[in-house]
């Protein structure tokens, strides 16, 4: 929050100290004779022995099952992502490609170089990342697009955390200088690959 970027993974370093503080708080609440403290003490007694271990081990198991069902819907199905990666690999050209949102793994699957020091797409597209003092990230996005990447990948629809100015810069570039060459519908998203008009003149592409 202090840096203006409340992204969940930035809070991970606080988990351990917060857990220690919580344990100290529960220990303090378990002392004394007030109704709340008696209830807390009852929970503490119930978690002694194997009960506590079971409770702790159950949390990551449940979390892994939740992620296994929600991640494909949010990020994309494996078959779709591999298909897009295979297309980008097959149609590589001189120069780097650019992945606008969500799937940096496409650089690896397509054996593609990265056109910016910001490898993860959200660093140049998400509201929490782009809206920095001086607009440095947005200027970097403009520089990348002005360099005419050999391919541009876009996942649609744009999510609500995508910066409007970044979307406008992208869409204007696609409208002026690019053509859609590959489109693959996903479960809740649409995967698109664009190529420069200058490259497509006389090219034999599907």
Short mmCIF file of C-alpha atoms in Angstrom, two decimals, residues 34-149:
data_model
loop_
_atom_site.label_atom_id
_atom_site.label_comp_id
_atom_site.label_asym_id
_atom_site.label_seq_id
_atom_site.Cartn_x
_atom_site.Cartn_y
_atom_site.Cartn_z
CA UNK A 34 -13.39 -13.53 30.12
CA UNK A 35 -15.88 -15.29 27.75
CA UNK A 36 -13.80 -14.49 24.67
CA UNK A 37 -10.62 -15.74 26.30
CA UNK A 38 -12.32 -18.96 27.39
CA UNK A 39 -13.46 -19.61 23.80
CA UNK A 40 -9.95 -18.97 22.47
CA UNK A 41 -8.51 -21.27 25.12
CA UNK A 42 -10.97 -23.98 24.00
CA UNK A 43 -9.75 -23.65 20.41
CA UNK A 44 -6.16 -23.87 21.58
CA UNK A 45 -6.87 -27.06 23.50
CA UNK A 46 -8.62 -28.55 20.46
CA UNK A 47 -5.59 -27.92 18.24
CA UNK A 48 -3.12 -29.60 20.53
CA UNK A 49 -1.50 -32.83 19.41
CA UNK A 50 -2.35 -34.11 15.94
CA UNK A 51 -5.34 -31.80 15.53
CA UNK A 52 -3.11 -28.77 15.02
CA UNK A 53 -0.93 -30.54 12.45
CA UNK A 54 -3.98 -31.73 10.51
CA UNK A 55 -5.44 -28.22 10.49
CA UNK A 56 -2.18 -26.70 9.25
CA UNK A 57 -1.65 -29.33 6.54
CA UNK A 58 -5.23 -29.07 5.30
CA UNK A 59 -4.90 -25.41 4.32
CA UNK A 60 -2.37 -25.84 1.44
CA UNK A 61 -4.21 -28.94 0.20
CA UNK A 62 -7.48 -27.03 -0.08
CA UNK A 63 -5.69 -24.07 -1.67
CA UNK A 64 -4.06 -26.31 -4.31
CA UNK A 65 -7.44 -27.78 -5.28
CA UNK A 66 -8.98 -24.32 -5.56
CA UNK A 67 -6.12 -23.14 -7.78
CA UNK A 68 -6.33 -26.23 -9.99
CA UNK A 69 -9.93 -25.36 -10.84
CA UNK A 70 -9.74 -21.55 -10.97
CA UNK A 71 -6.37 -21.03 -12.66
CA UNK A 72 -7.33 -22.50 -16.07
CA UNK A 73 -10.42 -20.27 -16.19
CA UNK A 74 -8.45 -17.18 -15.22
CA UNK A 75 -5.15 -17.80 -17.03
CA UNK A 76 -6.08 -20.12 -19.86
CA UNK A 77 -6.31 -23.79 -20.75
CA UNK A 78 -3.06 -25.67 -21.29
CA UNK A 79 -3.99 -26.83 -24.81
CA UNK A 80 -4.82 -23.28 -25.91
CA UNK A 81 -1.61 -21.81 -24.57
CA UNK A 82 0.53 -24.51 -26.18
CA UNK A 83 -1.28 -23.99 -29.49
CA UNK A 84 -0.59 -20.26 -29.44
CA UNK A 85 3.03 -20.89 -28.45
CA UNK A 86 3.46 -23.36 -31.32
CA UNK A 87 2.05 -20.87 -33.81
CA UNK A 88 4.37 -18.12 -32.61
CA UNK A 89 7.34 -20.46 -32.77
CA UNK A 90 6.49 -21.59 -36.30
CA UNK A 91 6.15 -18.01 -37.55
CA UNK A 92 9.12 -16.43 -35.85
CA UNK A 93 10.87 -13.60 -37.68
CA UNK A 94 13.71 -11.18 -37.10
CA UNK A 95 13.09 -9.05 -34.03
CA UNK A 96 11.30 -9.77 -30.80
CA UNK A 97 7.64 -10.51 -30.25
CA UNK A 98 5.59 -8.77 -27.59
CA UNK A 99 3.13 -10.36 -25.16
CA UNK A 100 0.78 -7.62 -24.01
CA UNK A 101 -0.98 -9.45 -21.20
CA UNK A 102 -1.12 -12.49 -19.00
CA UNK A 103 1.15 -15.12 -20.56
CA UNK A 104 4.93 -14.50 -20.39
CA UNK A 105 5.40 -18.27 -20.91
CA UNK A 106 4.73 -17.62 -24.60
CA UNK A 107 8.23 -16.16 -24.89
CA UNK A 108 9.56 -19.56 -23.83
CA UNK A 109 7.11 -21.67 -25.83
CA UNK A 110 7.71 -19.62 -28.96
CA UNK A 111 11.49 -19.38 -28.42
CA UNK A 112 11.13 -15.61 -28.70
CA UNK A 113 13.24 -12.76 -27.43
CA UNK A 114 11.77 -10.15 -25.09
CA UNK A 115 11.61 -6.55 -26.36
CA UNK A 116 11.86 -4.90 -22.93
CA UNK A 117 13.56 -5.20 -19.59
CA UNK A 118 10.06 -5.75 -18.19
CA UNK A 119 9.58 -9.44 -18.97
CA UNK A 120 6.25 -9.88 -17.22
CA UNK A 121 3.44 -8.34 -19.32
CA UNK A 122 1.57 -6.90 -16.35
CA UNK A 123 4.50 -4.56 -15.66
CA UNK A 124 3.53 -2.57 -18.76
CA UNK A 125 -0.23 -3.03 -18.73
CA UNK A 126 -1.75 -3.28 -15.24
CA UNK A 127 -3.04 -0.19 -13.47
CA UNK A 128 -1.01 -0.89 -10.35
CA UNK A 129 2.21 -1.10 -12.39
CA UNK A 130 1.73 1.48 -15.13
CA UNK A 131 0.61 4.45 -13.07
CA UNK A 132 4.03 5.39 -11.77
CA UNK A 133 5.50 8.89 -11.26
CA UNK A 134 6.52 10.34 -14.61
CA UNK A 135 4.70 7.60 -16.55
CA UNK A 136 7.91 5.61 -17.09
CA UNK A 137 6.15 2.30 -17.70
CA UNK A 138 3.70 3.77 -20.20
CA UNK A 139 6.56 5.40 -22.07
CA UNK A 140 8.32 2.02 -22.18
CA UNK A 141 5.17 0.44 -23.62
CA UNK A 142 5.06 3.14 -26.29
CA UNK A 143 8.72 2.52 -27.10
CA UNK A 144 8.18 -1.24 -27.43
CA UNK A 145 5.21 -0.83 -29.75
CA UNK A 146 7.00 1.85 -31.80
CA UNK A 147 9.77 -0.68 -32.46
CA UNK A 148 7.23 -2.80 -34.39
CA UNK A 149 7.54 -6.20 -32.70
#
